[in-house]
């Protein structure tokens, strides 16, 4: 099991990479056979290629992220954060709570994002 | 699937019952075959009787709760909250993030609590 500090660092690295990296950079933080369910209740994406595809739209927008709160338990983290995307025409803010699990190397093995359209603030 | 507003109401009812009800009252909010994992990474408690047993220590202390944030997705909620317990000698504050799933009647079918000893503030 990764140490709590490794998990905390992995969460921060994830948010930093969502803000500054490419979809390939983000996918590289996931284990090869990881799963991603965003939002919870929709069909999961399985495997790093599908996960990279999921993040592809971020390559075309400017994104900033901010960690609001994080709780670590076992091999898992639950964290609230804010993500702001700017397309030039529109700025959209959404503040999900994500749950992630991690392997020994603190690679993400699963991600589940809790949010609904009610949590999106267009500006 | 319960509606988002039913889930939100169930989360508030849960926190209110943790603060004001007995362990039996809290267990009654769970489905008969529900599971509870608190904190995440520890062996789950299965079934309403085991869940009531889990909450039993709360019957001996004064407890207040406060919802900090909630996100609803599908049949699930993730929510941050503060729980303060007073034994007379000691006041302990802990602020977990819980993830719950709900059935059609908005009974809790599973609860997983994300927190670690780092998140406990004795006073």
CSV table of C-alpha atoms in Angstrom, one decimal:
chain,number,residue,atom,x,y,z
A,1,UNK,CA,0.0,0.0,0.0
A,2,UNK,CA,1.4,3.4,-0.8
A,3,UNK,CA,2.1,5.8,2.1
A,4,UNK,CA,-0.4,8.6,2.8
A,5,UNK,CA,2.2,11.1,1.7
A,6,UNK,CA,2.7,9.3,-1.6
A,7,UNK,CA,-1.1,9.4,-2.2
A,8,UNK,CA,-1.3,13.1,-1.2
A,9,UNK,CA,1.6,13.9,-3.7
A,10,UNK,CA,-0.1,11.8,-6.4
A,11,UNK,CA,-3.3,13.8,-6.0
A,12,UNK,CA,-1.5,17.1,-6.2
A,13,UNK,CA,0.5,15.8,-9.3
A,14,UNK,CA,-2.8,14.8,-10.9
A,15,UNK,CA,-4.3,18.3,-10.4
A,16,UNK,CA,-1.1,19.9,-11.6
A,17,UNK,CA,-1.0,17.7,-14.7
A,18,UNK,CA,-4.7,18.3,-15.5
A,19,UNK,CA,-3.8,22.1,-15.5
A,20,UNK,CA,-0.5,22.0,-17.3
A,21,UNK,CA,-0.1,18.7,-19.1
A,22,UNK,CA,-1.5,17.0,-22.2
A,23,UNK,CA,-4.1,14.2,-22.2
A,24,UNK,CA,-1.2,11.8,-22.7
A,25,UNK,CA,0.6,13.2,-19.6
A,26,UNK,CA,-2.6,12.8,-17.5
A,27,UNK,CA,-3.1,9.2,-18.8
A,28,UNK,CA,0.5,8.4,-17.9
A,29,UNK,CA,-0.5,8.9,-14.2
A,30,UNK,CA,-2.9,6.0,-14.5
A,31,UNK,CA,-2.0,2.3,-14.3
A,32,UNK,CA,-2.2,0.5,-17.6
A,33,UNK,CA,-5.4,-1.3,-16.7
A,34,UNK,CA,-7.0,1.6,-14.7
A,35,UNK,CA,-10.7,2.5,-14.8
A,36,UNK,CA,-12.3,5.9,-14.9
A,37,UNK,CA,-16.0,6.7,-14.1
A,38,UNK,CA,-16.8,10.4,-14.6
A,39,UNK,CA,-19.4,11.2,-13.5
A,40,UNK,CA,-20.3,8.3,-11.3
A,41,UNK,CA,-23.2,6.4,-12.8
A,42,UNK,CA,-21.9,6.6,-16.4
A,43,UNK,CA,-20.1,3.7,-18.1
A,44,UNK,CA,-16.5,3.4,-17.0
A,45,UNK,CA,-13.6,3.9,-19.4
A,46,UNK,CA,-11.1,1.1,-19.0
A,47,UNK,CA,-7.4,1.2,-19.9
A,48,UNK,CA,-4.9,4.0,-20.4
A,49,UNK,CA,-5.8,4.5,-24.1
A,50,UNK,CA,-9.5,5.1,-23.3
A,51,UNK,CA,-8.5,7.3,-20.4
A,52,UNK,CA,-6.3,9.5,-22.6
A,53,UNK,CA,-9.2,9.8,-25.0
A,54,UNK,CA,-11.4,10.9,-22.2
A,55,UNK,CA,-9.1,13.8,-21.3
A,56,UNK,CA,-8.5,14.8,-25.0
A,57,UNK,CA,-10.9,17.7,-24.9
A,58,UNK,CA,-8.7,19.3,-22.3
A,59,UNK,CA,-5.9,19.7,-24.9
A,60,UNK,CA,-8.0,22.4,-26.6
A,61,UNK,CA,-8.8,24.5,-23.6
A,62,UNK,CA,-7.0,26.4,-20.9
A,63,UNK,CA,-7.5,24.7,-17.5
A,64,UNK,CA,-6.7,25.6,-13.9
A,65,UNK,CA,-7.2,23.4,-10.9
A,66,UNK,CA,-7.3,24.0,-7.2
A,67,UNK,CA,-7.4,21.4,-4.4
A,68,UNK,CA,-10.0,22.2,-1.9
A,69,UNK,CA,-9.8,19.3,0.5
A,70,UNK,CA,-8.4,15.8,0.6
A,71,UNK,CA,-8.9,12.7,2.8
A,72,UNK,CA,-6.7,9.7,2.6
A,73,UNK,CA,-7.7,6.2,3.8
A,74,UNK,CA,-6.0,2.9,3.0
A,75,UNK,CA,-4.9,3.0,-0.7
A,76,UNK,CA,-7.5,5.6,-1.5
A,77,UNK,CA,-8.1,9.3,-1.6
A,78,UNK,CA,-11.3,11.4,-1.7
A,79,UNK,CA,-10.8,15.0,-2.6
A,80,UNK,CA,-12.7,18.1,-3.5
A,81,UNK,CA,-11.3,20.4,-6.1
A,82,UNK,CA,-12.2,23.1,-8.5
A,83,UNK,CA,-11.4,22.9,-12.2
A,84,UNK,CA,-11.9,26.0,-14.4
A,85,UNK,CA,-11.8,25.6,-18.2
A,86,UNK,CA,-11.6,28.5,-20.6
A,87,UNK,CA,-12.3,28.1,-24.3
A,88,UNK,CA,-11.9,31.7,-25.2
A,89,UNK,CA,-15.7,32.1,-25.5
A,90,UNK,CA,-16.7,30.6,-22.2
A,91,UNK,CA,-15.4,29.9,-18.8
A,92,UNK,CA,-16.8,26.9,-17.0
A,93,UNK,CA,-16.2,26.0,-13.3
A,94,UNK,CA,-17.0,22.7,-11.8
A,95,UNK,CA,-16.1,21.5,-8.3
A,96,UNK,CA,-16.3,17.6,-8.1
A,97,UNK,CA,-15.4,15.2,-5.4
A,98,UNK,CA,-13.1,12.5,-6.8
A,99,UNK,CA,-12.3,9.2,-5.3
A,100,UNK,CA,-9.1,7.5,-6.5
A,101,UNK,CA,-7.3,4.3,-5.6
A,102,UNK,CA,-3.6,3.8,-6.1
A,103,UNK,CA,-1.1,1.0,-6.5
A,104,UNK,CA,2.2,0.5,-4.8
A,105,UNK,CA,3.9,3.0,-7.2
A,106,UNK,CA,1.1,5.5,-6.4
A,107,UNK,CA,-0.2,5.2,-10.0
A,108,UNK,CA,-4.0,5.8,-10.2
A,109,UNK,CA,-5.8,2.4,-10.5
A,110,UNK,CA,-9.3,3.9,-10.5
A,111,UNK,CA,-11.0,7.3,-10.5
A,112,UNK,CA,-14.7,8.0,-9.8
A,113,UNK,CA,-15.9,11.6,-10.1
A,114,UNK,CA,-18.9,12.7,-8.1
A,115,UNK,CA,-20.6,15.7,-9.6
A,116,UNK,CA,-23.8,16.6,-11.4
A,117,UNK,CA,-24.9,19.3,-13.9
A,118,UNK,CA,-26.0,21.3,-10.8
A,119,UNK,CA,-22.3,21.6,-9.8
A,120,UNK,CA,-21.3,23.4,-13.1
A,121,UNK,CA,-21.1,27.2,-13.0
A,122,UNK,CA,-21.0,28.7,-16.5
A,123,UNK,CA,-19.7,32.3,-16.6
B,1,UNK,CA,-32.6,5.3,-9.0
B,2,UNK,CA,-33.6,7.8,-6.3
B,3,UNK,CA,-33.8,11.5,-7.4
B,4,UNK,CA,-30.9,13.8,-6.5
B,5,UNK,CA,-33.2,15.7,-4.1
B,6,UNK,CA,-34.1,12.4,-2.3
B,7,UNK,CA,-30.4,11.6,-2.0
B,8,UNK,CA,-29.6,15.1,-0.6
B,9,UNK,CA,-32.4,14.8,1.9
B,10,UNK,CA,-31.1,11.3,2.9
B,11,UNK,CA,-27.6,12.7,3.6
B,12,UNK,CA,-29.1,15.5,5.7
B,13,UNK,CA,-31.3,13.1,7.6
B,14,UNK,CA,-28.3,10.9,8.2
B,15,UNK,CA,-26.2,13.7,9.7
B,16,UNK,CA,-29.2,14.9,11.7
B,17,UNK,CA,-29.8,11.3,13.1
B,18,UNK,CA,-26.1,10.9,13.9
B,19,UNK,CA,-26.4,14.1,16.0
B,20,UNK,CA,-29.8,13.5,17.6
B,21,UNK,CA,-30.7,9.8,17.3
B,22,UNK,CA,-29.7,6.5,18.8
B,23,UNK,CA,-27.6,3.9,17.2
B,24,UNK,CA,-30.8,2.0,16.3
B,25,UNK,CA,-32.2,5.2,14.7
B,26,UNK,CA,-29.0,5.5,12.6
B,27,UNK,CA,-29.0,1.9,11.6
B,28,UNK,CA,-32.7,2.2,10.5
B,29,UNK,CA,-31.5,4.6,7.7
B,30,UNK,CA,-29.6,1.7,6.2
B,31,UNK,CA,-31.0,-1.1,4.0
B,32,UNK,CA,-31.1,-4.5,5.8
B,33,UNK,CA,-28.1,-5.9,3.8
B,34,UNK,CA,-26.1,-2.6,3.7
B,35,UNK,CA,-22.4,-2.5,4.2
B,36,UNK,CA,-20.3,0.1,6.1
B,37,UNK,CA,-16.5,0.6,5.7
B,38,UNK,CA,-15.2,3.2,8.2
B,39,UNK,CA,-12.4,4.1,7.6
B,40,UNK,CA,-11.8,2.9,4.1
B,41,UNK,CA,-9.3,0.1,4.2
B,42,UNK,CA,-10.7,-1.6,7.3
B,43,UNK,CA,-13.0,-4.7,7.2
B,44,UNK,CA,-16.6,-3.8,6.3
B,45,UNK,CA,-19.5,-4.2,8.7
B,46,UNK,CA,-22.4,-6.0,6.9
B,47,UNK,CA,-26.0,-6.0,7.8
B,48,UNK,CA,-28.1,-3.6,9.9
B,49,UNK,CA,-27.3,-5.3,13.2
B,50,UNK,CA,-23.6,-5.0,12.7
B,51,UNK,CA,-24.1,-1.4,11.6
B,52,UNK,CA,-26.1,-0.6,14.7
B,53,UNK,CA,-23.2,-2.1,16.8
B,54,UNK,CA,-20.7,0.1,14.9
B,55,UNK,CA,-22.7,3.3,15.9
B,56,UNK,CA,-23.3,2.1,19.5
B,57,UNK,CA,-20.4,4.2,21.1
B,58,UNK,CA,-22.3,7.4,19.9
B,59,UNK,CA,-25.1,6.6,22.3
B,60,UNK,CA,-22.7,7.5,25.2
B,61,UNK,CA,-21.5,10.9,23.9
B,62,UNK,CA,-22.9,14.2,22.8
B,63,UNK,CA,-22.5,14.6,19.0
B,64,UNK,CA,-23.0,17.5,16.6
B,65,UNK,CA,-22.7,17.3,12.9
B,66,UNK,CA,-22.4,19.8,10.1
B,67,UNK,CA,-22.5,19.2,6.3
B,68,UNK,CA,-19.7,21.0,4.6
B,69,UNK,CA,-20.2,20.0,0.9
B,70,UNK,CA,-22.1,17.3,-1.0
B,71,UNK,CA,-21.9,16.0,-4.6
B,72,UNK,CA,-24.5,13.7,-6.0
B,73,UNK,CA,-24.0,11.4,-9.0
B,74,UNK,CA,-26.1,8.5,-10.1
B,75,UNK,CA,-27.4,6.6,-7.0
B,76,UNK,CA,-24.4,8.0,-5.0
B,77,UNK,CA,-23.4,10.9,-2.8
B,78,UNK,CA,-19.9,12.1,-1.7
B,79,UNK,CA,-20.0,14.6,1.1
B,80,UNK,CA,-17.6,16.3,3.5
B,81,UNK,CA,-18.9,16.9,7.0
B,82,UNK,CA,-17.7,17.7,10.5
B,83,UNK,CA,-18.6,15.6,13.5
B,84,UNK,CA,-17.8,16.8,17.0
B,85,UNK,CA,-18.2,14.3,19.9
B,86,UNK,CA,-18.0,15.4,23.5
B,87,UNK,CA,-17.5,12.9,26.3
B,88,UNK,CA,-17.4,15.4,29.1
B,89,UNK,CA,-13.7,15.0,29.4
B,90,UNK,CA,-12.8,15.4,25.8
B,91,UNK,CA,-14.0,17.0,22.6
B,92,UNK,CA,-13.0,15.3,19.4
B,93,UNK,CA,-13.6,16.8,15.9
B,94,UNK,CA,-13.2,14.8,12.7
B,95,UNK,CA,-14.0,15.9,9.2
B,96,UNK,CA,-14.4,12.9,6.9
B,97,UNK,CA,-15.5,12.6,3.3
B,98,UNK,CA,-18.2,9.8,3.1
B,99,UNK,CA,-19.4,8.1,0.0
B,100,UNK,CA,-22.9,6.5,0.2
B,101,UNK,CA,-25.0,4.6,-2.3
B,102,UNK,CA,-28.8,4.5,-2.0
B,103,UNK,CA,-31.6,2.3,-3.1
B,104,UNK,CA,-35.0,3.3,-4.6
B,105,UNK,CA,-36.3,4.3,-1.2
B,106,UNK,CA,-33.2,6.3,-0.5
B,107,UNK,CA,-32.1,3.9,2.1
B,108,UNK,CA,-28.3,3.7,2.5
B,109,UNK,CA,-27.0,0.6,0.8
B,110,UNK,CA,-23.3,1.3,1.4
B,111,UNK,CA,-21.2,3.8,3.3
B,112,UNK,CA,-17.4,4.3,3.0
B,113,UNK,CA,-15.7,6.9,5.1
B,114,UNK,CA,-12.5,8.5,4.0
B,115,UNK,CA,-10.4,9.8,6.9
B,116,UNK,CA,-7.2,9.0,8.7
B,117,UNK,CA,-5.9,9.8,12.2
B,118,UNK,CA,-4.4,13.0,10.7
B,119,UNK,CA,-7.9,14.3,10.3
B,120,UNK,CA,-8.8,14.0,14.0
B,121,UNK,CA,-8.5,17.2,16.1
B,122,UNK,CA,-8.6,16.6,19.9
B,123,UNK,CA,-9.4,19.6,22.0
